[in-house]
Structures are given as C-alpha cells and as structure tokens.
Short mmCIF file of C-alpha atoms and ligand atoms in Angstrom, two decimals:
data_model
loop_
_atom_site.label_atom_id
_atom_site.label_comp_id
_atom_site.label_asym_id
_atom_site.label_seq_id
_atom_site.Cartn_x
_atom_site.Cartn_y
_atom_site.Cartn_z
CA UNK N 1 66.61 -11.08 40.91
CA UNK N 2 67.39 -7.99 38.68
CA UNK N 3 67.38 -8.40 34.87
CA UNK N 4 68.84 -5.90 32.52
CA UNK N 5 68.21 -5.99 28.61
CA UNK N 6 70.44 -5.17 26.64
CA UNK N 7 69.02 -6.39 23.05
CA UNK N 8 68.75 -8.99 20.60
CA UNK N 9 69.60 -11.81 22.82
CA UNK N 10 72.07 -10.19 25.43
CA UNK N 11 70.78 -9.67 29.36
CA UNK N 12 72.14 -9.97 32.23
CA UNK N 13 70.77 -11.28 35.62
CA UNK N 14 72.32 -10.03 39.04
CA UNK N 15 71.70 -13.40 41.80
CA UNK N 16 73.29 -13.49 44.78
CA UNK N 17 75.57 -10.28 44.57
CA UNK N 18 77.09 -11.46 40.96
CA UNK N 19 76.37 -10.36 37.87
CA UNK N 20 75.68 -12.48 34.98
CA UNK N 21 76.26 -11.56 31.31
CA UNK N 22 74.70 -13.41 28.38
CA UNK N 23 75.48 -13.59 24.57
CA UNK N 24 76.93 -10.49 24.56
CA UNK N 25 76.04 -8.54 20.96
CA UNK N 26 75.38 -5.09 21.70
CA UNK N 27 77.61 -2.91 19.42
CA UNK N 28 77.01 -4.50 16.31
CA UNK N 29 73.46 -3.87 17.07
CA UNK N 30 71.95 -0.78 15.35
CA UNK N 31 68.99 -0.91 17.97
CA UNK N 32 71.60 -1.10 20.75
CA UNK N 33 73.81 1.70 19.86
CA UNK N 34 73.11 3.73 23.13
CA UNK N 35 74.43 0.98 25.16
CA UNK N 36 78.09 1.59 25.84
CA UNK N 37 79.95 -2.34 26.05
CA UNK N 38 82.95 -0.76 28.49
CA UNK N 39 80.05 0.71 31.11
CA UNK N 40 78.81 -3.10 31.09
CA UNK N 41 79.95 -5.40 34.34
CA UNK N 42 80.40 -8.75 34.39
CA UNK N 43 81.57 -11.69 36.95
CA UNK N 44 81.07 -14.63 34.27
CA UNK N 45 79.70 -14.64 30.63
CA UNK N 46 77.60 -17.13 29.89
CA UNK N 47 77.56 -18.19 25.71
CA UNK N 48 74.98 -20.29 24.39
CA UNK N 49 76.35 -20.92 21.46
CA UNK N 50 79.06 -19.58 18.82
CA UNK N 51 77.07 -17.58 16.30
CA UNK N 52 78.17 -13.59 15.95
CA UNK N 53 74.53 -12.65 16.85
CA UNK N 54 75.78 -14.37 20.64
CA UNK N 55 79.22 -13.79 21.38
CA UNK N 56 80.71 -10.91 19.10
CA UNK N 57 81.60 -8.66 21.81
CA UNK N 58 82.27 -11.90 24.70
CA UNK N 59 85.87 -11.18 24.05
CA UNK N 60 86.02 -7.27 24.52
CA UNK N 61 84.17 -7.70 27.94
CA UNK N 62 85.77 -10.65 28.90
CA UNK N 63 89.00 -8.73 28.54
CA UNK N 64 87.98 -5.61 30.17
CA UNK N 65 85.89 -7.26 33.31
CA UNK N 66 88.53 -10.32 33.87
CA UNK N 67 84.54 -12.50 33.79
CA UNK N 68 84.49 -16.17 33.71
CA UNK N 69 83.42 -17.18 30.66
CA UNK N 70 81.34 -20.22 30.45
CA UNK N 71 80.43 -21.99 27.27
CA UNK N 72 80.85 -25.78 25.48
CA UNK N 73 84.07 -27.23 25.34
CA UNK N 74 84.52 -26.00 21.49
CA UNK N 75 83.76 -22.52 22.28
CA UNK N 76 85.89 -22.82 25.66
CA UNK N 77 89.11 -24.19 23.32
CA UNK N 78 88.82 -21.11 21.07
CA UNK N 79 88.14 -18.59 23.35
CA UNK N 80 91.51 -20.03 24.75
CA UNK N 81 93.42 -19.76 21.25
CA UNK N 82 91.66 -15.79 21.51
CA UNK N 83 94.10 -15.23 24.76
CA UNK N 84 90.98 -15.64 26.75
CA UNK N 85 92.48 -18.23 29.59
CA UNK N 86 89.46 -17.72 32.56
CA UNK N 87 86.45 -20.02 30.91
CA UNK N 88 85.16 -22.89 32.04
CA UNK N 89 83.93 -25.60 29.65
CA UNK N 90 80.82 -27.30 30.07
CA UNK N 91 78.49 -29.62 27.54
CA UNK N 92 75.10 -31.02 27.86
CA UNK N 93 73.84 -32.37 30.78
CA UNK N 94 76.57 -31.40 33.07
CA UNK N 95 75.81 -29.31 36.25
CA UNK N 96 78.54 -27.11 38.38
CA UNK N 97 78.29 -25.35 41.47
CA UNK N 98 79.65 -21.64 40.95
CA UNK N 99 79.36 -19.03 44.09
CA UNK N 100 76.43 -18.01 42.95
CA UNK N 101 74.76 -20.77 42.45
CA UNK N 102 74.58 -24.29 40.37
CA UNK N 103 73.69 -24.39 36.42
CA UNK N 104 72.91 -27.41 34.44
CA UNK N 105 73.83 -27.56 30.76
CA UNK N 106 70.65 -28.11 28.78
CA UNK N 107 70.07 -29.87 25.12
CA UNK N 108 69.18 -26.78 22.68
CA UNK N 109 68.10 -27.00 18.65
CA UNK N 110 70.33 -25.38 16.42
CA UNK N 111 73.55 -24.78 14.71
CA UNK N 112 77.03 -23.22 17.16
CA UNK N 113 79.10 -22.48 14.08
CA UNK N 114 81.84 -19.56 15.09
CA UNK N 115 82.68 -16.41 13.08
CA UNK N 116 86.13 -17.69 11.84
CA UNK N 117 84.69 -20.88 10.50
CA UNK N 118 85.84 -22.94 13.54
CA UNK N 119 83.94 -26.06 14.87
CA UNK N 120 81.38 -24.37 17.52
CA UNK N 121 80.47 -27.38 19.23
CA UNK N 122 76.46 -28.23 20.43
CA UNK N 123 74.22 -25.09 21.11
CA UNK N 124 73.35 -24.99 24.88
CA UNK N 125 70.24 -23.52 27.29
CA UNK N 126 71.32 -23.27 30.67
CA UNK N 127 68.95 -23.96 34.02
CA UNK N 128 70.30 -21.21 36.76
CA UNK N 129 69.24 -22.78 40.19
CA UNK N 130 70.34 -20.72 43.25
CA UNK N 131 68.78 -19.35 46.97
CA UNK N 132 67.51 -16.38 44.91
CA UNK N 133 65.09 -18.71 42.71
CA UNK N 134 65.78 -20.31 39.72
CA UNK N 135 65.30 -19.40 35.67
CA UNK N 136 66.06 -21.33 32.74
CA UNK N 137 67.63 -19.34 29.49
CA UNK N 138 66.57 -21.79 26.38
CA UNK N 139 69.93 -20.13 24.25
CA UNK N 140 68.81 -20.17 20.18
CA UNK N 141 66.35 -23.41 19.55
CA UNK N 142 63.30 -24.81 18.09
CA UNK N 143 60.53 -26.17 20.88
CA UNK N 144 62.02 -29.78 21.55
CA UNK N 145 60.44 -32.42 24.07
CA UNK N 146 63.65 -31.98 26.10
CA UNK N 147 61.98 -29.38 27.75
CA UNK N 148 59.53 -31.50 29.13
CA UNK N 149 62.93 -32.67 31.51
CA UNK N 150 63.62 -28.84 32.90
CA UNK N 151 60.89 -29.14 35.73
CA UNK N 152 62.20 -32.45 37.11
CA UNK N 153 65.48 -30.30 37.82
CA UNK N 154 63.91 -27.06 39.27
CA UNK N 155 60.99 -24.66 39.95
CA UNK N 156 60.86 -22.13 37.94
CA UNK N 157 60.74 -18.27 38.64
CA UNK N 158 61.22 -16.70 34.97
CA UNK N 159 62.66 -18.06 31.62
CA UNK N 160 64.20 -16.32 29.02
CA UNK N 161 63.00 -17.79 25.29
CA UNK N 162 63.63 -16.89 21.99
CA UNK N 163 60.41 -15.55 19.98
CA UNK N 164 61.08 -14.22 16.47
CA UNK N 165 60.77 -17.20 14.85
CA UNK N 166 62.58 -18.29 11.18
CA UNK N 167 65.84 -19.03 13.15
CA UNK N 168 64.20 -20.11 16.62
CA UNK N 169 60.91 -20.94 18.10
CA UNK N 170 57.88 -18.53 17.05
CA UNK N 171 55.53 -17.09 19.54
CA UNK N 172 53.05 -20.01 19.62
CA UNK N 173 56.07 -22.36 20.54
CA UNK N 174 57.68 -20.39 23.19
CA UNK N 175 54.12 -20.38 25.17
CA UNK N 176 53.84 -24.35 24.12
CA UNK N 177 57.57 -24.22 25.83
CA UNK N 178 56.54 -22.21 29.10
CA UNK N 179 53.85 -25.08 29.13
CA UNK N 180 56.44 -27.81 29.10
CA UNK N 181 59.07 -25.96 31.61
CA UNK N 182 55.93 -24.94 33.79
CA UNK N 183 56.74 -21.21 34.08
CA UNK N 184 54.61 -18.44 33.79
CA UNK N 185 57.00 -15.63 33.20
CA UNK N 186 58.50 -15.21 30.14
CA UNK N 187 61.27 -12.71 28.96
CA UNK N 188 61.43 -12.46 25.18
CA UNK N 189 64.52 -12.51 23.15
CA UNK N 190 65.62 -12.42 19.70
CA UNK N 191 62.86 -10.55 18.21
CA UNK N 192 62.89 -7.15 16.00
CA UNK N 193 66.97 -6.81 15.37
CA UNK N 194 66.80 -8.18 11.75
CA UNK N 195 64.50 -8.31 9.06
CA UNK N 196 64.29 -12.65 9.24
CA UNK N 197 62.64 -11.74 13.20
CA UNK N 198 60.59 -8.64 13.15
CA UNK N 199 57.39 -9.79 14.84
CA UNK N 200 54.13 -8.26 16.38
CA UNK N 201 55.03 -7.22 20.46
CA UNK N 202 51.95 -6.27 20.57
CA UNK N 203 49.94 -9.45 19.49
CA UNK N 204 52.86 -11.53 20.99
CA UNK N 205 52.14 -10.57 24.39
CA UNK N 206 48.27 -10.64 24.16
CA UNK N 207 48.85 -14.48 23.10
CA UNK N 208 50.82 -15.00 25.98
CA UNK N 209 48.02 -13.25 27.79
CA UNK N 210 45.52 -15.59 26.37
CA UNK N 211 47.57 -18.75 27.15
CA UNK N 212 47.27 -17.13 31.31
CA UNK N 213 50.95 -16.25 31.04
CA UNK N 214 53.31 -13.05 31.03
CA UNK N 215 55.56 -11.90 28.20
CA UNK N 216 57.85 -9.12 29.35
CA UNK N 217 59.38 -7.36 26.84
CA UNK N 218 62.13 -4.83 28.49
CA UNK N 219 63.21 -1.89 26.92
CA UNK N 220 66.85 -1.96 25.30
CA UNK N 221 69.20 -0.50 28.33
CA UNK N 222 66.30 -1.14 31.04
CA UNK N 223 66.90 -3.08 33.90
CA UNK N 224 63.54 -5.41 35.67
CA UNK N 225 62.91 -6.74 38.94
CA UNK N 226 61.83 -10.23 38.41
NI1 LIG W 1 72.20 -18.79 16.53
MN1 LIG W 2 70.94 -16.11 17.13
#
C-alpha cells in the first residue's frame, strides 16, 4: 500500500487501484501551503469526525474529484444540505463492503462538533480490511479499551494514530494503543500544526523505538510504501 502525507491529520492510502483521502485540511495549514488541494485525487473521502482541523477542504475536493464521501450519519446529512449528494453514512460498529475493500466503523474519544455549529454526530476510527492488508486509522481520540476489540476484527499491517497530545492521545498512549491493536507500525498524525501539539519527533520516535515498534513520521507532500 502507498501512503501520502499531506499534514496535520490528512493522508491518503492508495489499496487496490483506489485512492483514499482522509480529513482533508491542507490549505488552511501554514505547514501545508506547498500542497496544491486541486492536484489532490480522490475516489472516496473518508471524515472522522466534523471538526475544521478534519474536513475544511472535504467539500472543495469532493466537488472537484466527484469522491464518495464517507462519514457518520450527522456529517453525511450536512454534507447533503452543502450540495454534496455522493456520501455514504455510516456509525459505529457498522461494516460495508466498498470495491476496494470492507471498513468497519470504530468507537473513537472525542467531540464531532461542525464549523457552522451543527450537530456533528459521534467521532469515528475506521478499520480498512482488504487483499492488500489491512490498517486501522484511530480518527481524533484518547487511548480507550475499545481498542483492545480491533484485533478480533483484523491483522494489522500499519495504523495511523494521533500523537500530539492536549486534544488526543500523547506519545506514551499511542504506543500503549499499538499494544492493544497489536501493530507495530505506526504513522503519526496530528502533531506540530498548532501551538496546543508541538511535540518532540525526535524523542517520540526513539520511545516508539524503545517500546520495539516503528513511528514513521512522513514528510508533508511525501508519499511511503508501507
Ligand atoms: Ni477533533
Ligand atoms: Mn483534530
């Protein structure tokens, strides 16, 4: 699988010949600000949740690229109301079968809240399972025992996790989370684009190292194999 970075919490993963977007927030970004949104492709969006730093630019590519957006029910309704008609809803331990693959709608800890004010609905993590391997991405949230769960559903091969703590899990809980999901290769996220998450790479990934497991950090605009 190929991931591309594209900051603060937006990647996207190509499986299976389609390419995945997530949280799109790239040009209200400072650090992002050589990433052009209109060069960015998309087949579906995925939206953990409804805060700006997630989905202020969903709209713009979901216009552009004609992607399926997928995202809670709330989110789904408003995105509707926004004249964006391809989404499909989903909410907490539901599963669908896309043509890429199946995704299971996973319990995350936070707030969904959207720009305007509007009812966002329950944050989400998503478990990707599909012939190319499988990765979980946790979405915004504290360490929660409902992690403990995401094994019984797949294998992982990578998971992207939040690290810059104050508004998510720190650091020390994201490797106590790659302990409870049984993975071994994390991508970091949300770290370094405001002042509440600047954080240490450095001494970040040397924990990770400690714990025996592997925090990639990709560049802003660079793409992985993984
Ligand atoms: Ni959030
Ligand atoms: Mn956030």
């Amino acid at each position: 699988m190929k991931l591309s970075f594209y900051g603060h919490s937006c990647f996207s993963v190509e499986i299976m010949g389609k390419k995945i977007l997530f949280d799109p927030f790239i040009s209200y970004n400072e650090l992002a600000s050589a990433i052009d949104i209109n060069g960015i492709e998309a087949d579906y969006i995925f939206l953990s949740h409804g805060h700006a730093d997630h989905i202020a630019d969903a709209i713009a590519i979901a216009n552009r690229t004609g992607a399926k957006v997928v995202a809670n029910w709330e989110i789904h309704e408003w995105l509707n109301k926004q004249g964006i008609q391809n989404t499909h809803p989903m909410n907490t331990g539901g599963k669908w079968t896309f043509d890429f693959g199946t995704v299971k709608a996973v319990v995350a800890q936070h707030s969904s809240g959207l720009p305007d004010g509007s009812y966002g609905g329950n944050p989400l993590g998503f478990v990707f399972m599909s012939e190319a391997g499988n990765f979980y991405y946790s979405g915004d949230t504290g360490l929660t025992l409902d992690m403990q769960l995401i094994p019984i559903w797949a294998k992982l091969n990578f998971a992207i996790l939040p690290i810059g703590d104050n508004f998510t899990m720190d650091v020390s809980d994201a490797i106590k989370c790659a302990e409870f999901i049984d993975c071994k290769k994390i991508v970091g996220v949300h770290y370094n684009t405001f002042g509440f998450i600047k954080i240490d790479t450095e001494a970040a990934q040397s924990a990770f190292k400690s714990a025996g497991k592997s925090l990639l950090l990709p560049g802003i605009g660079e793409t992985v194999e993984i």
